[in-house]
Short mmCIF file of C-alpha atoms in Angstrom, two decimals:
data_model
loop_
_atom_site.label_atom_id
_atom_site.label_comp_id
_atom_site.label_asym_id
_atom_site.label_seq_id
_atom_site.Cartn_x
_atom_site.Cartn_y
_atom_site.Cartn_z
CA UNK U 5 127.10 174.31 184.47
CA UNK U 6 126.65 173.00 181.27
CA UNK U 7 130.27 170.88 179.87
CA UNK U 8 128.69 169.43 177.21
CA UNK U 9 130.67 165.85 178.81
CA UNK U 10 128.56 163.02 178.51
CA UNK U 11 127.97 160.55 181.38
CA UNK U 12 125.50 157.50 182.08
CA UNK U 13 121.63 158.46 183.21
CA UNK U 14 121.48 155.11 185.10
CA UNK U 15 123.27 152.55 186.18
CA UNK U 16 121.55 148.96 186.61
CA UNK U 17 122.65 147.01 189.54
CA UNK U 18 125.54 145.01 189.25
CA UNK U 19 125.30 141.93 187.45
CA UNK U 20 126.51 138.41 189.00
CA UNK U 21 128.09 137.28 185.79
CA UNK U 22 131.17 136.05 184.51
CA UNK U 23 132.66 138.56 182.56
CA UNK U 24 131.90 138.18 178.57
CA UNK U 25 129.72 135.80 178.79
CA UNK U 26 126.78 137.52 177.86
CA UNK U 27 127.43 140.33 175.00
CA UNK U 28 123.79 141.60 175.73
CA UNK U 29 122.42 143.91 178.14
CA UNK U 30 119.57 146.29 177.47
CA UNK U 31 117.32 144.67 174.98
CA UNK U 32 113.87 146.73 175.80
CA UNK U 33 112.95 150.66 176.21
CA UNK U 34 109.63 151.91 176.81
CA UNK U 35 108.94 155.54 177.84
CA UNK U 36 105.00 155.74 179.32
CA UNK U 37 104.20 158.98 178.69
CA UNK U 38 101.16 159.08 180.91
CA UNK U 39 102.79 157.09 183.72
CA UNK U 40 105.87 159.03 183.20
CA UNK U 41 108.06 156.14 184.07
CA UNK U 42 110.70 154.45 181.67
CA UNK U 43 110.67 150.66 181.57
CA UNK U 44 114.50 149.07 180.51
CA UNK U 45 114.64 145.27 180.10
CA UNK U 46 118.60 144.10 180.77
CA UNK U 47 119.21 140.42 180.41
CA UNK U 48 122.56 141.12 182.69
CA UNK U 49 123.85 138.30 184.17
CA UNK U 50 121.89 135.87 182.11
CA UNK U 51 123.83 132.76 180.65
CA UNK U 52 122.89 130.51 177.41
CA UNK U 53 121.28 127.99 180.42
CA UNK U 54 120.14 130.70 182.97
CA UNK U 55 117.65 133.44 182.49
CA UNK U 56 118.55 136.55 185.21
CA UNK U 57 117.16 139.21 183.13
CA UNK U 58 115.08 141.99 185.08
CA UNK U 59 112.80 144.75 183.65
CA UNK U 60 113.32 147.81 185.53
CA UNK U 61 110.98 150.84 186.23
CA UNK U 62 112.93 153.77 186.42
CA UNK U 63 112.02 157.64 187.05
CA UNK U 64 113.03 159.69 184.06
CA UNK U 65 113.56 162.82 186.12
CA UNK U 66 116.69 161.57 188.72
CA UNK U 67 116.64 158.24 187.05
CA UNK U 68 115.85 156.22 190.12
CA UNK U 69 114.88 152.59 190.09
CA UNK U 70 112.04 152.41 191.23
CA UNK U 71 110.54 149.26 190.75
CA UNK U 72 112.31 145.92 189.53
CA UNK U 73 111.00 142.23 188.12
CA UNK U 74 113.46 139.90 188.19
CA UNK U 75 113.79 136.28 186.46
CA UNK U 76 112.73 137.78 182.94
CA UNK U 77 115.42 137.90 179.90
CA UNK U 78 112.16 140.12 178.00
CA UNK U 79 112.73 142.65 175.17
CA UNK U 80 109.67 144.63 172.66
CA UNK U 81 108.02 146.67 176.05
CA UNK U 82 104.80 148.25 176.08
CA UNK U 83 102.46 149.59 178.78
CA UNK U 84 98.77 150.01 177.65
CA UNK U 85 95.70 148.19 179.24
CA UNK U 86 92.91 146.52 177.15
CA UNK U 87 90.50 145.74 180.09
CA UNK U 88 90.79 148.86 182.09
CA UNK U 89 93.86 147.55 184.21
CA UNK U 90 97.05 149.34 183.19
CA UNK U 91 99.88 146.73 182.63
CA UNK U 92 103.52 146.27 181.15
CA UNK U 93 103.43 143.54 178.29
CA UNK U 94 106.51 142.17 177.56
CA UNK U 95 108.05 139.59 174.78
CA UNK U 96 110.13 136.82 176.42
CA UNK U 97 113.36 136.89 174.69
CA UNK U 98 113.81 132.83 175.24
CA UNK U 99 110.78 132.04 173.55
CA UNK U 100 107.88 133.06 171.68
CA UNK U 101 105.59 134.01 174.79
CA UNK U 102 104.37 137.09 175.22
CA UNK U 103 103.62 137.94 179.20
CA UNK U 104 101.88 140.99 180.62
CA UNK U 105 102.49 142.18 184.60
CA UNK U 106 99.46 144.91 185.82
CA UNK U 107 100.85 148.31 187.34
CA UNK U 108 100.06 150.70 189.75
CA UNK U 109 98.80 154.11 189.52
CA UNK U 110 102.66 154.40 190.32
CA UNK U 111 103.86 152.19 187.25
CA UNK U 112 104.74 149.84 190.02
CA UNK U 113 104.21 146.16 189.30
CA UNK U 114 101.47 144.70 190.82
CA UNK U 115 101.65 140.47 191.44
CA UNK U 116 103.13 137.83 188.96
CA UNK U 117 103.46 137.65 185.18
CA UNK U 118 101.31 136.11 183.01
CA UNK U 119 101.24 134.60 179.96
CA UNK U 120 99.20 136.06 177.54
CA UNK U 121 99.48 134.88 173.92
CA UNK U 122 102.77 132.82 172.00
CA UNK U 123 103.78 133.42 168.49
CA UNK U 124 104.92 129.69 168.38
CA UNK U 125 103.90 128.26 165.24
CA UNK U 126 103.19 131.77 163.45
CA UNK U 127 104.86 133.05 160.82
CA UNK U 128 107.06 131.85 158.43
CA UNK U 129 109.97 130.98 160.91
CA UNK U 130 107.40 129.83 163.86
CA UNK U 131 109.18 130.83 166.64
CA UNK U 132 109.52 134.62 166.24
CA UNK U 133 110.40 136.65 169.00
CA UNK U 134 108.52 139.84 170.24
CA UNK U 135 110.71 142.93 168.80
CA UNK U 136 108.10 145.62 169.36
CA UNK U 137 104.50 145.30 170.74
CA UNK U 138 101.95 148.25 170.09
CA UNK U 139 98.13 148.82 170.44
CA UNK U 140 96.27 150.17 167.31
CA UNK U 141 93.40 152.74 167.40
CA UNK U 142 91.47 149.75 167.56
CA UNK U 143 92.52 148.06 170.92
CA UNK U 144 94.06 145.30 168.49
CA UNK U 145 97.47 144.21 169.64
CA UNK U 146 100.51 144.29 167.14
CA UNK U 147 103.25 142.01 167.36
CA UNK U 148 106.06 142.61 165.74
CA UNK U 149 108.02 139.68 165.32
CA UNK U 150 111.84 138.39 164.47
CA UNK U 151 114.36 135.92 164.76
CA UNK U 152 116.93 136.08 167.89
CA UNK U 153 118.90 133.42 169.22
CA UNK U 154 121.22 135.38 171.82
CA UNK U 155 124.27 135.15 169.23
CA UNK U 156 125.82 138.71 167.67
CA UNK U 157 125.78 137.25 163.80
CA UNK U 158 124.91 139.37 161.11
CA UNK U 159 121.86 138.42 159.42
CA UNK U 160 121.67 139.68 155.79
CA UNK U 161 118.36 140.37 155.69
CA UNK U 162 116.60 141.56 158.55
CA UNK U 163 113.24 139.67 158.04
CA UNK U 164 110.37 140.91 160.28
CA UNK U 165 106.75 140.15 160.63
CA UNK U 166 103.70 141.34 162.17
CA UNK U 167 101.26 139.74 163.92
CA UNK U 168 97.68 141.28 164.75
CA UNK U 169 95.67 139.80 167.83
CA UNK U 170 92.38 141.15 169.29
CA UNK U 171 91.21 140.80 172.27
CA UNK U 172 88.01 138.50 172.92
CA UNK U 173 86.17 139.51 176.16
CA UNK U 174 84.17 136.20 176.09
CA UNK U 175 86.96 133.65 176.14
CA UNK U 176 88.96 136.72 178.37
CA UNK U 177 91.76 135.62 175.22
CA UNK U 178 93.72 137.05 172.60
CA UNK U 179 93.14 136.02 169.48
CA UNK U 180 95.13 135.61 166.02
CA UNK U 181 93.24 138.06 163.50
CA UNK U 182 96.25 138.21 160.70
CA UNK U 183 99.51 137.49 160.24
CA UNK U 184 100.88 139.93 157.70
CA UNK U 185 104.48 138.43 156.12
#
C-alpha cells in the first residue's frame, strides 16, 4: 500500500555520544553501481578530540548493514580500483589524507586502511579536505578539495579545488600531475 508517508531507509547504530556535541552525521554517499552496495560515512559519536566515525556498507534493496569500518571520521567516497583490486577510497575528514580499504567481490572490506596520497601542502589553503574523489577516463584520480574544520559557519564563498594524481606503477605511488585553482 502505497501512503505516500515518508520514513527513514536506514538507521545507523546508535551512537555513544553526548547529545549535541557533534552537529554532524553523514558526511559521505557513494552508490557502486556494479557492486550494488551503498557506502555512508557517519562521523556519529565523534568529538572535537575523538574520531568514532564508521563507513558503512549497506544493501540498497532492504537496506541492511552489511559491512562496517570503524575508527574513520571520512567523507568524498568512491569505489573504483586502479590495479585490478576493487577498493573504497576515502578522504579523512581530520586531515588531508586520503586512505583506500580493498573489497570483496561482496563490497565487503577486506584488511586495514591505507594511506594513499595527502593534499597537505596543495592548493592555495594547503590543507584541503577530500569533498569528492572520482576516476577520469584516464585512470587519473581527481580530488576535489575544500576547507572543513567540523564547525557549521557559513563560508561566503564556497572555494573548491581540484587536484589530479596518476598513478605510477613503478614507484606503486600516486603522483601530483596538476593542481587546477
Amino acid at each position: 500500500q502505497q501512503t505516500g508517508k515518508m520514513e527513514p531507509f536506514v538507521k545507523l547504530p546508535k551512537i555513544d555520544s553526548i547529545a549535541g556535541i557533534n552537529a554532524f552525521g553523514i558526511l559521505g554517499l557513494y552508490y557502486d553501481c556494479h557492486g550494488k552496495k551503498l557506502y555512508v560515512s557517519s562521523v556519529g559519536g565523534s568529538t572535537q578530540d575523538d574520531e568514532k566515525g564508521s563507513i558503512y556498507v549497506i544493501d540498497p534493496i532492504n537496506g541492511d548493514i552489511l559491512d562496517q569500518l570503524k575508527g574513520y571520521d571520512a567523507m568524498g567516497l568512491f569505489v573504483g580500483g586502479i590495479t585490478g583490486q576493487k577498493a573504497l577510497f576515502f578522504g579523512h575528514a581530520r586531515s588531508s589524507e586520503i586512505f583506500s580499504i580493498e573489497l570483496s567481490k561482496e563490497g565487503k572490506f577486506i584488511g586495514k586502511a591505507k594511506k594513499e596520497l595527502s593534499l597537505d601542502g596543495l592548493g592555495p589553503r594547503g590543507m584541503d579536505k577530500a569533498r569528492r574523489i572520482r576516476f577520469d577516463k584516464f585512470g587519473n584520480l581527481l580530488i576535489h578539495g575544500i576547507e572543513f574544520n567540523y564547525n557549521l559557519s557559513a563560508q561566503t564563498e564556497k572555494l573548491e579545488s581540484l587536484y589530479k594524481f596518476g598513478y605510477n606503477k613503478t614507484e606503486n605511488k600516486w603522483q601530483l600531475l596538476e593542481d587546477v585553482n
